[in-house]
Tab-separated table of C-alpha atoms and ligand atoms in Angstrom:
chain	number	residue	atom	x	y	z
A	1447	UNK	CA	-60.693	-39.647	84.439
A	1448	UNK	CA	-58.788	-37.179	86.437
A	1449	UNK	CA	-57.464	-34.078	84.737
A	1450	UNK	CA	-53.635	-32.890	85.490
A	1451	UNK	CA	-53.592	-29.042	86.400
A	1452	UNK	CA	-49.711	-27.972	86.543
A	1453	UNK	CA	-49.696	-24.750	87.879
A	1454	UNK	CA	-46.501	-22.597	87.337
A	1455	UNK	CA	-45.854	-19.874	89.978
A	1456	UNK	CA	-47.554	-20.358	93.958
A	1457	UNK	CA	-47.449	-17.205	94.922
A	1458	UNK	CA	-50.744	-15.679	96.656
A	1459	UNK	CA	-52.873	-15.926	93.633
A	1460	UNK	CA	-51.218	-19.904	92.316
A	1461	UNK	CA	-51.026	-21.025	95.929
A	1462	UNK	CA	-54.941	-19.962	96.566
A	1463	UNK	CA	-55.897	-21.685	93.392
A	1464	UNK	CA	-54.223	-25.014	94.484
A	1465	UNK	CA	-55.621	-24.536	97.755
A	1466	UNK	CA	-59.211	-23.719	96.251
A	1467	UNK	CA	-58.533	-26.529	93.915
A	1468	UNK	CA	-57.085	-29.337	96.227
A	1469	UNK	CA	-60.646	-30.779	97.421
A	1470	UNK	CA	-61.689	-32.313	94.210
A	1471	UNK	CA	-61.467	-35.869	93.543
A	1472	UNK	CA	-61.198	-34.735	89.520
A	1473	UNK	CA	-58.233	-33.124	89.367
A	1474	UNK	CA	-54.632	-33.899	89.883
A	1475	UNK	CA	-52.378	-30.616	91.059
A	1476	UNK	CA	-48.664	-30.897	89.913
A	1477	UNK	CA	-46.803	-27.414	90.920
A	1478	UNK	CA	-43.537	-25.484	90.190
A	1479	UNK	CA	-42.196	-22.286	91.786
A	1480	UNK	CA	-38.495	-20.843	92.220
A	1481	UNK	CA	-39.120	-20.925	95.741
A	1482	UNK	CA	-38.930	-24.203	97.214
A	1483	UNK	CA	-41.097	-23.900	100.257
A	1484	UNK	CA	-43.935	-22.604	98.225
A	1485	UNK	CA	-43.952	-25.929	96.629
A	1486	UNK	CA	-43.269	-27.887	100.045
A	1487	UNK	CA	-45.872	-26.019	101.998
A	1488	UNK	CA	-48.431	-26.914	99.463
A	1489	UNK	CA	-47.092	-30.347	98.994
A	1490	UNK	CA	-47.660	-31.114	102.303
A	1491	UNK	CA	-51.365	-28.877	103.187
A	1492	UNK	CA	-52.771	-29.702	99.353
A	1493	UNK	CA	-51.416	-32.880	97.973
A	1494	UNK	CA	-49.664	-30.746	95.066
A	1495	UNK	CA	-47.391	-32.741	93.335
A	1496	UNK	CA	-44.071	-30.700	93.026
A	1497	UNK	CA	-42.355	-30.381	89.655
A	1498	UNK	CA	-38.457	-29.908	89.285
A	1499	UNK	CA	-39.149	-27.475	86.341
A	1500	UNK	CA	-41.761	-25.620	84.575
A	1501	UNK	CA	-40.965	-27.859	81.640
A	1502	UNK	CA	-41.695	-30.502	84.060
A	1503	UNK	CA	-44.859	-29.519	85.225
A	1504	UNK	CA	-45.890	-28.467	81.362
A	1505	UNK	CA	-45.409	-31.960	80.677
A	1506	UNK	CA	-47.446	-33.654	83.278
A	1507	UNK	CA	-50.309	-31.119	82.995
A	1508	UNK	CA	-53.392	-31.156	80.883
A	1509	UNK	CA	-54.399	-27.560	81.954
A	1510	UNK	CA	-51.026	-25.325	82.240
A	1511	UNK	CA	-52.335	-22.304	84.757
A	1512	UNK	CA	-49.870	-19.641	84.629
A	1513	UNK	CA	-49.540	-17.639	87.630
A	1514	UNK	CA	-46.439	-15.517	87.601
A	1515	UNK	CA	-46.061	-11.684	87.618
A	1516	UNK	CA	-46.594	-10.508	84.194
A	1517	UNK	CA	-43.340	-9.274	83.395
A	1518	UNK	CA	-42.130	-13.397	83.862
A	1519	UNK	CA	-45.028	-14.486	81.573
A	1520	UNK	CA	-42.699	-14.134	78.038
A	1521	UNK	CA	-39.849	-16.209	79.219
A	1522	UNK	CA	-41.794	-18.562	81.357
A	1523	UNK	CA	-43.920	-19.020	77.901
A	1524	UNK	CA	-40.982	-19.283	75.692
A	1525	UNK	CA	-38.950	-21.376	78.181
A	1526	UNK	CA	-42.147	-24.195	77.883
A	1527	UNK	CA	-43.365	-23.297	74.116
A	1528	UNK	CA	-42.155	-27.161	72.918
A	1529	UNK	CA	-43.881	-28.709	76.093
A	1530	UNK	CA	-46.703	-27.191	75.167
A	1531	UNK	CA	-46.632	-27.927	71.639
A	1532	UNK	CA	-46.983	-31.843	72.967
A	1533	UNK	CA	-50.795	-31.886	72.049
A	1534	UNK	CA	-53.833	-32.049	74.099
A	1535	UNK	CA	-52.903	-29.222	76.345
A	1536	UNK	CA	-54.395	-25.885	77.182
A	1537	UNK	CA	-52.476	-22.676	78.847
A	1538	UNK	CA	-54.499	-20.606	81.248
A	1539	UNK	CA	-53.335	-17.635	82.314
A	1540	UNK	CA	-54.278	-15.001	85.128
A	1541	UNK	CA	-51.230	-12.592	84.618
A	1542	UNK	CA	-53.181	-9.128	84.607
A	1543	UNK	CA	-53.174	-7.098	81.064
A	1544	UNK	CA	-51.573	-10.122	79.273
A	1545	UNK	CA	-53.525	-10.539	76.080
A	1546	UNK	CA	-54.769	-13.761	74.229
A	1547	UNK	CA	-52.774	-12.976	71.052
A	1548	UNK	CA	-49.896	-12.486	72.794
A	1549	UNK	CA	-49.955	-15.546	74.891
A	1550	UNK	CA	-50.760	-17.315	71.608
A	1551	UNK	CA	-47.773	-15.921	70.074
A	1552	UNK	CA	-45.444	-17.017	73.245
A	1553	UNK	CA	-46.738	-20.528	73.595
A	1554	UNK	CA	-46.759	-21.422	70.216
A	1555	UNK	CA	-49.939	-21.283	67.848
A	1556	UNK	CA	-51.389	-24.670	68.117
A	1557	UNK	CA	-52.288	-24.661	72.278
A	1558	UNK	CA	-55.558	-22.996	72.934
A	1559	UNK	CA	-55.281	-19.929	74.798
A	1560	UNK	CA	-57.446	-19.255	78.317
A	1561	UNK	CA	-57.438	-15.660	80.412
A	1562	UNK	CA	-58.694	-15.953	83.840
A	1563	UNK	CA	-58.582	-12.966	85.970
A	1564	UNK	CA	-59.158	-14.115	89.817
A	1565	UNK	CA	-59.407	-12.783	92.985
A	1566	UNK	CA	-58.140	-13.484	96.347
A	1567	UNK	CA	-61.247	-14.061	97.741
A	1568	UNK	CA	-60.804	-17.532	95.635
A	1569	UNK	CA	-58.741	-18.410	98.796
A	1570	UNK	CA	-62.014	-19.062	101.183
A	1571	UNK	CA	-64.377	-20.367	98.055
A	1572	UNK	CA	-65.602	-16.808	97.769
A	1573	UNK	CA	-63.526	-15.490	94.774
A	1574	UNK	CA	-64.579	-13.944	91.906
A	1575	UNK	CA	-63.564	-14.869	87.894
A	1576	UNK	CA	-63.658	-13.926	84.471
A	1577	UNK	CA	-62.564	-16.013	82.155
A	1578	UNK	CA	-62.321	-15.799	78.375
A	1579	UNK	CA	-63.341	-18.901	76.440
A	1580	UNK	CA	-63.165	-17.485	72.781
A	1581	UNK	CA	-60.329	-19.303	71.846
A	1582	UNK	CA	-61.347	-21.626	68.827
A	1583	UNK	CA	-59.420	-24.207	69.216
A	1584	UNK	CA	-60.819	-24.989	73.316
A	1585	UNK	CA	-63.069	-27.530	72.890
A	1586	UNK	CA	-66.620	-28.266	74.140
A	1587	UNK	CA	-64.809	-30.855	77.118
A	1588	UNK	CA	-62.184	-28.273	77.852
A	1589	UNK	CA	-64.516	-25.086	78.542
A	1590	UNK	CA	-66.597	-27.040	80.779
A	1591	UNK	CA	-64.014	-28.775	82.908
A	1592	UNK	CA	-62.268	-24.797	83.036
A	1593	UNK	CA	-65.926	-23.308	83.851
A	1594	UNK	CA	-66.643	-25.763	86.376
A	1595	UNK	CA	-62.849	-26.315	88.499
A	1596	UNK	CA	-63.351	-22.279	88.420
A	1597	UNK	CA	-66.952	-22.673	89.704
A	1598	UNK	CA	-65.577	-24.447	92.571
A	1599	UNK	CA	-63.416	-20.933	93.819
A	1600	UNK	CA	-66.181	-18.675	93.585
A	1601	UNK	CA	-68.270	-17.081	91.074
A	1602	UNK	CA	-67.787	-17.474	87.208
A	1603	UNK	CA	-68.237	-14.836	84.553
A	1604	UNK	CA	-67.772	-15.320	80.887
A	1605	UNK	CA	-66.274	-12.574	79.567
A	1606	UNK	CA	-64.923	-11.093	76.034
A	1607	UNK	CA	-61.598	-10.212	76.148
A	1608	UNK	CA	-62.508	-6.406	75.411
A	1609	UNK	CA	-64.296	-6.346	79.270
A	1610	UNK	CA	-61.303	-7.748	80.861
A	1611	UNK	CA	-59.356	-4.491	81.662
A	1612	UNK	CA	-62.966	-3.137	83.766
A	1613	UNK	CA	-63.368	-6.711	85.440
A	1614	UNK	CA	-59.630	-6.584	86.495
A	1615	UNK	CA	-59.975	-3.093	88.144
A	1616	UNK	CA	-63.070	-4.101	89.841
A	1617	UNK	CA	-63.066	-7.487	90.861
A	1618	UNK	CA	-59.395	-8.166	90.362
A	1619	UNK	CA	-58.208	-5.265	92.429
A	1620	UNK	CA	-61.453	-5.359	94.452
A	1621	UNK	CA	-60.130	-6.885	97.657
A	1622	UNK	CA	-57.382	-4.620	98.233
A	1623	UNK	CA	-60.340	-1.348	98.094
A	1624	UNK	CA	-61.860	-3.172	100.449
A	1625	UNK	CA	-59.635	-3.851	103.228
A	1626	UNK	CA	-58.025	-0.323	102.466
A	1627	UNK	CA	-61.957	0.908	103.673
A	1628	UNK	CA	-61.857	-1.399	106.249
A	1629	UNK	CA	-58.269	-0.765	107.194
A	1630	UNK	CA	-59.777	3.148	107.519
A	1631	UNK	CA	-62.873	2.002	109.247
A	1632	UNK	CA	-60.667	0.127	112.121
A	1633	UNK	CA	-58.153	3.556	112.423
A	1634	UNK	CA	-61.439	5.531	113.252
A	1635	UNK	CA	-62.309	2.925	115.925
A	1636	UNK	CA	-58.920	3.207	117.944
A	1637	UNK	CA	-58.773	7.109	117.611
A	1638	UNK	CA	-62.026	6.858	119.274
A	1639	UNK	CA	-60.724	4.769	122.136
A	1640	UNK	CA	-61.613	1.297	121.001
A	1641	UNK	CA	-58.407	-1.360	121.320
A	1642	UNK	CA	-57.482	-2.741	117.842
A	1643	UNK	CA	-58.966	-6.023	118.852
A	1644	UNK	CA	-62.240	-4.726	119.196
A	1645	UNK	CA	-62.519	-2.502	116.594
A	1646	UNK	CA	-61.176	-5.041	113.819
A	1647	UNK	CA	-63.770	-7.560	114.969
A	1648	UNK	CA	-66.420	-5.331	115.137
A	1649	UNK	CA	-65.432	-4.351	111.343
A	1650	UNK	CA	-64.867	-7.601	110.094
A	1651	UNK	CA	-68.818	-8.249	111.570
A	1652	UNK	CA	-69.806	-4.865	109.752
A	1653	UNK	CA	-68.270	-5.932	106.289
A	1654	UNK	CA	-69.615	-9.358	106.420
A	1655	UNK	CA	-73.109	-8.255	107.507
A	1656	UNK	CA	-73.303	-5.541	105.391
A	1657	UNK	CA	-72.546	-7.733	102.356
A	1658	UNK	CA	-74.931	-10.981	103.408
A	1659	UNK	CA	-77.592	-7.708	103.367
A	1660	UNK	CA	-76.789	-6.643	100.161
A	1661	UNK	CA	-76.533	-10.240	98.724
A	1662	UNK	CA	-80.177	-11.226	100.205
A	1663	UNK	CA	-82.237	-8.170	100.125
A	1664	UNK	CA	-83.908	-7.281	97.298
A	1665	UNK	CA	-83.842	-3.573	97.826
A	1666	UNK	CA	-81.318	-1.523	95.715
A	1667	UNK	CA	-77.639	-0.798	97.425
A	1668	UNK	CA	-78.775	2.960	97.612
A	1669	UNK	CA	-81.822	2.155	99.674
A	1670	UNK	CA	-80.164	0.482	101.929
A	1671	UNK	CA	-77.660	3.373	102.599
A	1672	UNK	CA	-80.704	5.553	103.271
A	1673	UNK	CA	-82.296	3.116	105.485
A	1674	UNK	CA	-78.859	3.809	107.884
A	1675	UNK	CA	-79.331	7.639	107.281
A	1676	UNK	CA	-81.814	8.826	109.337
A	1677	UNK	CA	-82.861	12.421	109.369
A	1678	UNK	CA	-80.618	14.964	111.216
A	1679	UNK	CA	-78.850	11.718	112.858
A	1680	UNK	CA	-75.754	10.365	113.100
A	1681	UNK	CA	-75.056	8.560	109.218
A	1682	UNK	CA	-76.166	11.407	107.042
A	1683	UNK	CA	-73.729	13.932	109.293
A	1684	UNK	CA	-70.917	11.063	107.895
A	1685	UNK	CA	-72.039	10.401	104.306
A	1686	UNK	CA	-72.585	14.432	103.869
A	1687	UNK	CA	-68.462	14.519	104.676
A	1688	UNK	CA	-67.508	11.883	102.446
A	1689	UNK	CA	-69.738	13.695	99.728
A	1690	UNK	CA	-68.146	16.743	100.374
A	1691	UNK	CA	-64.802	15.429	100.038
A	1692	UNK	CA	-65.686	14.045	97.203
A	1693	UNK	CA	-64.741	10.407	98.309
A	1694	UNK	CA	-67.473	8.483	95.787
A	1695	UNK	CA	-65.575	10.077	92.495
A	1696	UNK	CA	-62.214	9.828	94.283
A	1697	UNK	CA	-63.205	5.845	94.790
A	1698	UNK	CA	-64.103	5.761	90.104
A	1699	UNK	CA	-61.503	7.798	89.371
A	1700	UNK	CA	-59.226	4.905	91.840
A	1701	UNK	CA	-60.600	2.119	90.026
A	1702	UNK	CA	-60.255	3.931	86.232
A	1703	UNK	CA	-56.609	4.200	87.414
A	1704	UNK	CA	-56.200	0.959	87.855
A	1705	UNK	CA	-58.201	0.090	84.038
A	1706	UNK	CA	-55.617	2.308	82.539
A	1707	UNK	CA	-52.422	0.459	84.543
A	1708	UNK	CA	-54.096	-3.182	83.141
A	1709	UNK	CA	-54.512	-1.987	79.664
A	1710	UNK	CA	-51.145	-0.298	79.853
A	1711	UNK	CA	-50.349	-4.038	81.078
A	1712	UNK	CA	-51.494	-4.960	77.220
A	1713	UNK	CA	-49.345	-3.202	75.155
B	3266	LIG	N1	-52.460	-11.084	93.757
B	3266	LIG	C1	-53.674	-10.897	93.259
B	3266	LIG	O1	-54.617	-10.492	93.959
B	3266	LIG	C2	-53.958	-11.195	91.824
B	3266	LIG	C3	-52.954	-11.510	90.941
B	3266	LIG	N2	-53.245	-11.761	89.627
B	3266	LIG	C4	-52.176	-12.117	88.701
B	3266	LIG	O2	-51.609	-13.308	89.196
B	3266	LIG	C5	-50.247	-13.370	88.841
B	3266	LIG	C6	-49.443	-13.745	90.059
B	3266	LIG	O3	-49.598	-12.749	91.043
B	3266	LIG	P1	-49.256	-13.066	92.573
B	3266	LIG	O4	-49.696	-14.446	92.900
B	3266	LIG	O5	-49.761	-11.924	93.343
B	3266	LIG	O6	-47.637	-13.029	92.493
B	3266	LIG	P2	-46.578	-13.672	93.505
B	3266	LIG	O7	-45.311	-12.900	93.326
B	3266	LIG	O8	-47.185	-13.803	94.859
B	3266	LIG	O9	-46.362	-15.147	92.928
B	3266	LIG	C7	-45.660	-15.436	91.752
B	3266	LIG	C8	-44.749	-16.614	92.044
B	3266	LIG	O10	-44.211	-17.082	90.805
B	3266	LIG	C9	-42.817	-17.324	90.978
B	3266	LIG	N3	-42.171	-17.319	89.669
B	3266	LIG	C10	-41.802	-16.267	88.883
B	3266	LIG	N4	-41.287	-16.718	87.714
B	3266	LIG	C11	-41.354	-18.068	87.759
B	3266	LIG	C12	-40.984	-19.107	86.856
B	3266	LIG	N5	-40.445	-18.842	85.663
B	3266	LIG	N6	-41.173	-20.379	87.224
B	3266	LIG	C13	-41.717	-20.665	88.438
B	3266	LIG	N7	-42.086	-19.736	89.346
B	3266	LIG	C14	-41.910	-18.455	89.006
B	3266	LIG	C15	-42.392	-16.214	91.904
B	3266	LIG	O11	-41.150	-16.503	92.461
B	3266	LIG	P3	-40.142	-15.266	92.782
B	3266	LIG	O12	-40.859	-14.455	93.816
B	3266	LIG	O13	-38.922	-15.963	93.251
B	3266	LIG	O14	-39.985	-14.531	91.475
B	3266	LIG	C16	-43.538	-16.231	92.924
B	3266	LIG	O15	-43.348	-17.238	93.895
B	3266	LIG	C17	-49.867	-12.013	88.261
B	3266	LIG	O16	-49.694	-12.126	86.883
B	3266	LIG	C18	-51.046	-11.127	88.611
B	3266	LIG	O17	-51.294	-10.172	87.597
B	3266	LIG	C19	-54.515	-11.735	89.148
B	3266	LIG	C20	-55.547	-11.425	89.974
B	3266	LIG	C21	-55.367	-11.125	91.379
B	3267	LIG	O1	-52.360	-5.585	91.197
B	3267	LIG	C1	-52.277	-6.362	90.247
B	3267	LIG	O2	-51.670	-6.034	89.200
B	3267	LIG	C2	-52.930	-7.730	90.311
B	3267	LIG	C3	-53.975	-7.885	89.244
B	3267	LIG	C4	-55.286	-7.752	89.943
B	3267	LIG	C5	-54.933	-7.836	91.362
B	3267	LIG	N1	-53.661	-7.872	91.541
């Protein structure tokens, strides 16, 4: 029996999810965003069903994923509280900082309660999630089907709610540190002469290698850094300047900012 997954708000992270989500022969996609074309683009590239309302989709939809900014969460939640109080459904939200017991206490207290933090990544297949099943009223069917439809984007980790503030900074954020590095990495290749063209392929090669490396080896990430360096040569003269300017504690004390912003999020 196919499942009905109305997803309100297709924006970059909703639309990636449908996209992610549009191969399997499991699950139904019904959609609703403010912006038409959102809806018609993925009507027409993913099958997505388009709703005429949130309380539309709400309806239709077994699994409810939310997927606005957070600040729309409250009235979205409170706009669809007695669609959701139909029975049988489950709300899912990736809105960052957005606690359980509040989206309890905006959808009403009888519809379980899921957080999913994503990543864009979940766009190719290659994303990466948390998800917090410690709702008690999910049950057994429910965590599996979320679990597995989330297992389909990327990698799946089940987290307590207390670790989603560190996973958000890390893996949520993550993609925008590392196209800012590679963004960096593709400056210092026209400034020395190299067009654009070349020197965003070439890092687009270097990030992908780099990471099937890390992925498959079974050396340590540190190892591998000093198997680049070697003495007096040309990496250690680069990795002594980025020590110097301190760019590993500047790169923590970026991602701590950003667990303070989601916990500030929270409250
Ligand atoms: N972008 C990312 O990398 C990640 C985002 N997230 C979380 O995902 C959520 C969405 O972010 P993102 O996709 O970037 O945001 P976007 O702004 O790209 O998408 C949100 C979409 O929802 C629409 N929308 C807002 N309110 C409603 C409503 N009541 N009914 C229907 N549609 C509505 C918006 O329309 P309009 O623009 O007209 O308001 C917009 O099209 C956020 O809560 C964020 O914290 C989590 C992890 C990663
Ligand atoms: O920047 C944000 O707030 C969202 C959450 C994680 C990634 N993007």
């Amino acid at each position: 029996m196919k499942s009905v997954i109305g997803v309100i708000g297709l924006g970059n992270m909703g639309g990636a999810i449908v996209r992610g989500l549009s191969g399997r022969d499991d699950v139904t996609l019904v959609g609703y965003d403010h912006n038409e074309s959102r809806m018609r683009e993925l009507a027409e590239g993913c099958g997505l069903e388009p709703a005429a309302s949130a309380v539309e989709a709400v309806e239709r939809a077994d699994y409810v994923l939310v997927a606005v900014k957070p600040q729309h969460v409250k009235p979205l939640l409170k706009e669809t509280a007695p669609a959701l109080a139909q029975g049988g459904k489950c709300v899912l939200s990736i809105a960052a900082g957005i606690m359980t017991d509040k989206l309890r206490k905006y959808a009403g207290t009888s519809v379980p309660v899921v957080r999913i933090m994503p990543n864009t990544p979940a766009m190719v297949g290659a994303g990466v999630f948390a998800v917090c099943l410690e709702d008690e009223n999910l049950t057994d069917g429910q965590k599996a089907f979320i679990t597995d439809a989330l297992g389909s984007l990327g990698q799946v980790h089940v987290l307590g709610e207390r670790q989603f503030d560190a996973f958000t900074a890390l893996a949520g954020s993550g993609p925008a540190y590392v196209f800012y590095f590679m963004e960096a990495v593709i400056e210092a290749g026209v400034t020395m002469g190299l067009t654009r063209t070349q020197a965003t392929d070439m890092t687009k090669a270097l990030f992908s290698g780099s990471c099937k490396l890390a992925e498959e080896s079974d050396r340590h990430i540190s190892v591998l850094r000093e198997m680049v360096c070697s003495p007096a040569g040309t990496t250690i003269a680069a990795t002594n300047h980025m020590d110097a300017s301190a760019v590993r504690a500047s790169i923590v004390e970026a991602v701590r900012k950003a667990y303070e912003r989601s916990i500030e999020l929270g409250k």
